[in-house]
XYZ file of C-alpha atoms in Angstrom:
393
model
C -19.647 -63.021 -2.376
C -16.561 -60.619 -2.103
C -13.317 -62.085 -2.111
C -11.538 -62.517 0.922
C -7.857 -60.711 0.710
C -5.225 -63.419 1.083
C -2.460 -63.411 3.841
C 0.038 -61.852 1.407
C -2.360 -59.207 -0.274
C -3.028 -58.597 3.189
C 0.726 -58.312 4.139
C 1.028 -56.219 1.183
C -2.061 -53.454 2.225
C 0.073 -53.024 5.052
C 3.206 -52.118 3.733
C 2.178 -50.108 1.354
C 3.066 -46.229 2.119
C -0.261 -45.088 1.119
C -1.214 -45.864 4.469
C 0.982 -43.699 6.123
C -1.533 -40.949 3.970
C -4.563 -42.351 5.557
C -5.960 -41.133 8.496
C -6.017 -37.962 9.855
C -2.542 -37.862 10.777
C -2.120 -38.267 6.832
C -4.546 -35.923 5.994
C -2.557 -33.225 7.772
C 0.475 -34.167 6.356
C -0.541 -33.704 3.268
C -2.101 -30.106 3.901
C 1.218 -29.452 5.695
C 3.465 -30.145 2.460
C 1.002 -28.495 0.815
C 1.053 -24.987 3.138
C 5.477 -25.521 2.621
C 5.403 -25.319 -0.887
C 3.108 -22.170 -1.206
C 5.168 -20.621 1.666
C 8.436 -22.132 -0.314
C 7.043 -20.660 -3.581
C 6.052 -17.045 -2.256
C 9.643 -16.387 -0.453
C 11.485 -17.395 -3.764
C 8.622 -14.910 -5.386
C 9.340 -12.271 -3.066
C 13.566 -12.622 -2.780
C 13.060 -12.474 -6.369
C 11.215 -9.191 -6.497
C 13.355 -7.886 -3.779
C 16.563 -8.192 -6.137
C 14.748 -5.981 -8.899
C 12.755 -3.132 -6.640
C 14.271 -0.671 -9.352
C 12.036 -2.042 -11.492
C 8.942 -3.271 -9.088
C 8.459 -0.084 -7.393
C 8.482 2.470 -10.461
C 6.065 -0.072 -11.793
C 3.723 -0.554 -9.022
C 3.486 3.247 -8.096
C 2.656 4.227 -11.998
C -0.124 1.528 -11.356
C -1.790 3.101 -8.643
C -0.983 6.846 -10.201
C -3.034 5.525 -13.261
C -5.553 4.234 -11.166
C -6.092 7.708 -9.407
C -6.442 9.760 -12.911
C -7.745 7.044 -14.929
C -11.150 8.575 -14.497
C -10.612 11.882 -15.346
C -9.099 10.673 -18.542
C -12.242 8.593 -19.130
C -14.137 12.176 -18.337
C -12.444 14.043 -20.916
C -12.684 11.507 -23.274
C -16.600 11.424 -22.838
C -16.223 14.794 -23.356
C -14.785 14.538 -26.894
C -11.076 14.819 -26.852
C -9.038 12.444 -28.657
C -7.611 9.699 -27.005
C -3.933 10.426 -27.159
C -4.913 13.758 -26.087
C -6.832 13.176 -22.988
C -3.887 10.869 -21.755
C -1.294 13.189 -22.924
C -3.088 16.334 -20.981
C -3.593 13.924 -18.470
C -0.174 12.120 -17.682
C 1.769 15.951 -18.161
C -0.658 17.260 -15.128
C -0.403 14.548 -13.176
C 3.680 14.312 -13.578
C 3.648 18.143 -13.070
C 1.973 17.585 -10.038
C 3.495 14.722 -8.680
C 7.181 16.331 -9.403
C 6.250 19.685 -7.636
C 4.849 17.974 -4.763
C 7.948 15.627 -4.612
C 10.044 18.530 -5.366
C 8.218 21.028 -2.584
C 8.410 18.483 -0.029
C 12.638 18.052 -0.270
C 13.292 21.457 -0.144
C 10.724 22.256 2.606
C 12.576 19.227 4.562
C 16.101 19.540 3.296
C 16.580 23.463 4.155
C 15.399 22.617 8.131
C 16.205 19.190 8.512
C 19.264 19.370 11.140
C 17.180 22.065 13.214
C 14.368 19.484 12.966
C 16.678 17.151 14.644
C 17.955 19.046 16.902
C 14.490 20.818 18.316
C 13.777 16.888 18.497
C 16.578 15.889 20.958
C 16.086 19.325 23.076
C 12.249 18.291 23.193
C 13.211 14.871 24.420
C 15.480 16.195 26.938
C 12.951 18.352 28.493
C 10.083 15.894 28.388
C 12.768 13.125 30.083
C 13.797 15.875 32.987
C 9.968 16.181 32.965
C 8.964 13.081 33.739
C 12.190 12.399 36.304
C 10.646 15.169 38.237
C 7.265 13.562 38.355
C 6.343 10.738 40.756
C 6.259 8.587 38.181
C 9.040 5.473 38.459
C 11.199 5.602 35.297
C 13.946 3.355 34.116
C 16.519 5.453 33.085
C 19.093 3.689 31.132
C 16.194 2.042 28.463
C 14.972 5.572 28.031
C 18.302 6.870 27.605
C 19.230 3.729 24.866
C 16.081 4.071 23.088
C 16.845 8.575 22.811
C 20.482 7.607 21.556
C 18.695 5.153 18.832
C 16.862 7.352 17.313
C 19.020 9.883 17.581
C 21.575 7.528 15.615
C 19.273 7.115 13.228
C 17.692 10.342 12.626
C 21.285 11.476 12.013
C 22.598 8.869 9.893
C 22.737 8.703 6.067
C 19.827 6.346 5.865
C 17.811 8.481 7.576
C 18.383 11.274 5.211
C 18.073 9.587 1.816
C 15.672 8.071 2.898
C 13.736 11.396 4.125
C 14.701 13.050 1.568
C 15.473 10.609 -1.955
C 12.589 8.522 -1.032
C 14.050 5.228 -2.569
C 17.911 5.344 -2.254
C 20.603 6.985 -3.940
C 20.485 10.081 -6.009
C 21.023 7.794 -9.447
C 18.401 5.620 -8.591
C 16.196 7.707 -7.466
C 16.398 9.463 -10.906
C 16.636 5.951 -12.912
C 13.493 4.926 -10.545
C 11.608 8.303 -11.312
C 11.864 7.876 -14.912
C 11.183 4.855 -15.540
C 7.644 5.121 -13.279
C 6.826 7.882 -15.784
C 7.411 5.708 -18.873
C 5.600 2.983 -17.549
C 2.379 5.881 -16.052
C 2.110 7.032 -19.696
C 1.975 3.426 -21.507
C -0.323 2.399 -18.175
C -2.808 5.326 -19.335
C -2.712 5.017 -22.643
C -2.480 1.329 -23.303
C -3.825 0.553 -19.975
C -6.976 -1.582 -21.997
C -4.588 -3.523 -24.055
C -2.408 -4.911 -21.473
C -5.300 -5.792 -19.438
C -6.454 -7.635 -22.571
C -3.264 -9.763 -23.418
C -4.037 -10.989 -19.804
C -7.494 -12.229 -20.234
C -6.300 -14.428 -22.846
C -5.922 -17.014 -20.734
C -9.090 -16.841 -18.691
C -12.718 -17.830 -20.556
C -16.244 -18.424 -19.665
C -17.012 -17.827 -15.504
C -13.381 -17.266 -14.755
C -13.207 -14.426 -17.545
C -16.075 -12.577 -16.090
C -14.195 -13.287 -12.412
C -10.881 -12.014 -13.586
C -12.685 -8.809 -15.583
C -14.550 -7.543 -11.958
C -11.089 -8.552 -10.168
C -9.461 -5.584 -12.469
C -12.600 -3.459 -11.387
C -12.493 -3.479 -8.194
C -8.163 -3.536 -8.192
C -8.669 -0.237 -9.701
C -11.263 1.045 -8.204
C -9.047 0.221 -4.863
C -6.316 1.389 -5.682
C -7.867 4.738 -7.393
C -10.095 5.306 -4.428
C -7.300 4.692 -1.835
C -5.193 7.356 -3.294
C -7.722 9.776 -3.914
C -8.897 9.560 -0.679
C -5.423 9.183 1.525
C -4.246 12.801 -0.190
C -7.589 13.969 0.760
C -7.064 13.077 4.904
C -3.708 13.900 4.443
C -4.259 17.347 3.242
C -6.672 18.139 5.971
C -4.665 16.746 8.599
C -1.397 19.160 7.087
C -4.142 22.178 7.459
C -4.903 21.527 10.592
C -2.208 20.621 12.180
C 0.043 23.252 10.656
C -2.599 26.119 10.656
C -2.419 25.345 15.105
C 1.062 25.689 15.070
C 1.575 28.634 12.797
C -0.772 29.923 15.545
C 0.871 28.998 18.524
C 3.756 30.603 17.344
C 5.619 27.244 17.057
C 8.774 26.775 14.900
C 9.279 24.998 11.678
C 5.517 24.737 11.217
C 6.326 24.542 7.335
C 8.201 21.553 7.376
C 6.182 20.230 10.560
C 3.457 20.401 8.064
C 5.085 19.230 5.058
C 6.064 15.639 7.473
C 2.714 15.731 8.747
C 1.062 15.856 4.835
C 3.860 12.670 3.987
C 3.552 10.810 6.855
C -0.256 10.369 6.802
C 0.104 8.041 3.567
C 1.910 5.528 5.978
C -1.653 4.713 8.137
C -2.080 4.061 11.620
C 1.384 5.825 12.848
C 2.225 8.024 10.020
C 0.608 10.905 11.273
C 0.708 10.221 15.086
C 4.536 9.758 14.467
C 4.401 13.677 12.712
C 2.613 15.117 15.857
C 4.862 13.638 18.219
C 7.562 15.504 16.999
C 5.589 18.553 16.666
C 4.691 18.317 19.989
C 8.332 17.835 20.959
C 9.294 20.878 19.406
C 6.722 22.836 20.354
C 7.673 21.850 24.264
C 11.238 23.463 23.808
C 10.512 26.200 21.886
C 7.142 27.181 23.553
C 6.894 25.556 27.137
C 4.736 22.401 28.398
C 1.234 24.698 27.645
C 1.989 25.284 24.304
C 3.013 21.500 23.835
C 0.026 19.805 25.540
C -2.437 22.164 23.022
C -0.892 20.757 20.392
C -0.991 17.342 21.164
C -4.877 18.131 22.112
C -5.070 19.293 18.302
C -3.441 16.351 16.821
C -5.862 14.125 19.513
C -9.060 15.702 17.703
C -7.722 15.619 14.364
C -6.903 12.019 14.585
C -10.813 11.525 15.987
C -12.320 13.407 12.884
C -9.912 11.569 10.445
C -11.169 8.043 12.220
C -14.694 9.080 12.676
C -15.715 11.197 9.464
C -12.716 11.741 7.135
C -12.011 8.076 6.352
C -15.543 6.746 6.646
C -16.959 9.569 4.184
C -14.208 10.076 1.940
C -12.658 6.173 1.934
C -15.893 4.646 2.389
C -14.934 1.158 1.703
C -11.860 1.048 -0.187
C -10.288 0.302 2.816
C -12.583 -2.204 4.455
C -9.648 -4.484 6.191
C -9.066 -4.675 9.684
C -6.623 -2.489 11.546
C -4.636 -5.567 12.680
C -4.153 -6.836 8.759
C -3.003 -2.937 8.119
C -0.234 -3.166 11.011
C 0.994 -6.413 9.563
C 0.946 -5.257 6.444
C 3.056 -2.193 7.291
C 5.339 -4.210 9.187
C 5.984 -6.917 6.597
C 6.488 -3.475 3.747
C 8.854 -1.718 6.042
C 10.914 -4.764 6.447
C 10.913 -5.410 2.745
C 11.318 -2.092 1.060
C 11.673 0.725 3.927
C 9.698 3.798 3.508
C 8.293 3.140 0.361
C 7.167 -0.861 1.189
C 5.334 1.001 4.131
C 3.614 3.457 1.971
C 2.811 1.009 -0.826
C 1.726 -1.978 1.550
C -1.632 -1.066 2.493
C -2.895 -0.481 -0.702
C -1.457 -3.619 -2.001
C -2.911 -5.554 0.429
C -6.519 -3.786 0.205
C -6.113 -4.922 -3.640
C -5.501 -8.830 -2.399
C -8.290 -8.752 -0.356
C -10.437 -7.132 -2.478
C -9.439 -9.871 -5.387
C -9.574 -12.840 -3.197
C -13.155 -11.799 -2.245
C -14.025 -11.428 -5.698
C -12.637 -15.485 -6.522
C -14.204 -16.944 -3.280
C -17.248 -15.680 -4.236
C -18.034 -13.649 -1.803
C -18.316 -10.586 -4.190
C -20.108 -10.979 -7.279
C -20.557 -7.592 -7.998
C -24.312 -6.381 -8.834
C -25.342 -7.638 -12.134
C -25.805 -3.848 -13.817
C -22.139 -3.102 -12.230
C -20.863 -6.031 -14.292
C -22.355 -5.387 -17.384
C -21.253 -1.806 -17.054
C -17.000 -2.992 -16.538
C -16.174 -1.748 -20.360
C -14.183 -4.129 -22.194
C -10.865 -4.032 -22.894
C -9.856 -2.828 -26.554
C -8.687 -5.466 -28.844
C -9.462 -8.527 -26.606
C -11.570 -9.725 -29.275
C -10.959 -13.411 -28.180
C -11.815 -12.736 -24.483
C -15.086 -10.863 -25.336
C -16.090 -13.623 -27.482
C -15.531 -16.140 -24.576
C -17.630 -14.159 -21.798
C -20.349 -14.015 -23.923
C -20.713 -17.263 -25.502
C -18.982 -19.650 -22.697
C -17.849 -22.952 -23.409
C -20.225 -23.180 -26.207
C -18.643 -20.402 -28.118
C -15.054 -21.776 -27.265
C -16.307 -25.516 -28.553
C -17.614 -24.138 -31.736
C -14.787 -22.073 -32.376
């Protein structure tokens, strides 16, 4: 027969804290302390990161440079060239081209960026004396504060480095530069080796886990770039080719904002028209103005309707919602650049966590066709034996 608990083991059950953890109650408690210390760990992560973006930055746009060209290196490799060569040829095309692009796009700004500004205001002005004459009831002094705000702004020093350095200061701009193209040549040309010194810890199921997680991360992040200059070059085509039409001035740099600002999703490129269209109403009249918003209207349908379904496909497959948080938390963080660099980051998380919850487990000929990485010896020899390789070793 079971024991019956005495009066003091009784008196003792009752005090014991344990069974403030039972229960419900406890239950959440526990999942509570447990959702504070992630949340605690990932704000010391990212204050951390925050105090080194000279370094984080450079690194994380050579990573998704070297995930865009990565497969033409692998092409011209199949096609016989020597290693070092095909990354060599490789990283000097891809830095010429980056630099000229990065180059092209501060002169075309720099040269016509106070007239920008100041077609901006005069477009404001008109569309605001506009509107007071319509029967429309408008509050005056919020329109006015929000003008002088982004007039402020426009104006200011941020705006400009920012516009036009892209990360900060001259100097660190440079240091930043550099540094990205140090770590974009060692990324293509000893990309397979650091991936290997980081399988080293994973064996058996979790390798092969951790080897499609670096699949599909690159295949992201390749994809994503690939196909945002893609819809960003049509949309600059488009939308300048109508206003070098129309007659409308600054359609070069009008472009040029148009091509940049459709890497920020969502509002880049409706941000671009807008001031377009703003120019286009002082300079041209309200006709003039309302074609050109009806241009930037139709190219934003055939960039939602074909462009990024046919040419993204589903390299971005996250909701609209997670993208505008996502922009919002990277502008906050790291300004122009967090905004430009958050949506592929967090199309690479979502990707990965799929692939560890198990909810993609790629097709088994796409697995077996992820090449291994060079000298990861160990790690090969644990995905193919499992814990019976690792127990006899």
């Amino acid at each position: 027969m079971p024991r019956t608990p005495s009066p003091d083991q009784r008196r003792q059950a009752a005090e014991s804290p344990q069974r403030y953890w039972s229960g419900a109650l406890g239950h959440a408690g526990q999942r509570s302390a447990q959702i504070l210390l992630v949340l605690l760990l990932a704000g010391v992560t990212i204050y951390g990161l925050r105090q080194i973006t000279l370094v984080v930055i450079p690194v994380l746009l050579a990573l998704i440079l070297a995930a865009a060209i990565s497969p033409f290196v692998n092409w011209l490799r199949r096609k016989g060239w020597p290693s070092a060569l095909a990354t060599g040829v490789s990283f000097l095309l891809l830095l010429a081209a980056f630099g000229g692009l990065i180059t092209g796009i501060v002169f075309a700004i720099r040269s016509e960026w106070s007239s920008l500004v100041d077609q901006a205001v005069e477009g404001f002005n008109e569309l605001y004396r506009l509107l007071q004459d319509s029967p429309i009831p408008l509050d005056s002094s919020t329109i006015e504060n929000a003008r002088d705000a982004a007039i402020d702004f426009a104006t200011s020093s941020t705006a400009g480095s920012g516009a036009l350095a892209g990360i900060g200061a001259a100097t660190n701009f440079v240091t930043g530069f550099v540094l990205m193209a140090v770590v974009l040549f060692y990324f293509l040309k000893d990309g397979d080796k650091i991936w290997a010194f980081f399988l080293r810890w994973f064996h058996g199921e979790k390798l092969e886990k951790a080897r499609l997680s670096g699949a599909r991360a690159m295949e992201v992040l390749g994809g994503y770039v690939r196909g945002t200059a893609i819809v960003a070059a049509v949309d600059s085509i488009c939308i300048g080719a109508a206003l070098f039409i129309l007659q409308v001035p600054l359609a070069l740099p009008l472009s040029v904002i148009v091509f940049v600002g459709s890497f920020i999703p969502l509002v880049g490129a409706t941000a671009a028209g807008i001031l377009a269209a703003l120019i286009a109403l002082v300079a041209n009249g309200p006709i003039v103005a309302l074609i050109v918003v009806i241009v930037i209207i139709a190219v934003n349908q055939l960039e939602g309707n074909f462009l990024q379904p046919v040419v993204m496909g589903r390299t971005l497959s996250i909701h609209a919602l997670v993208i505008l948080l996502a922009l919002t938390a990277g502008t906050i963080l790291a300004g122009i650049i967090g905004a430009i660099l958050s949506v592929p980051i967090a199309a690479v998380s979502w990707a990965v966590i799929k692939v560890w919850t198990g909810e993609d487990d790629g097709d088994p000929d796409e697995v077996a066709e992820i090449p291994e990485p060079e000298d990861s010896e160990s790690a090969t020899t644990d995905a193919a034996s499992g814990p019976a390789g690792k127990a006899s070793s």
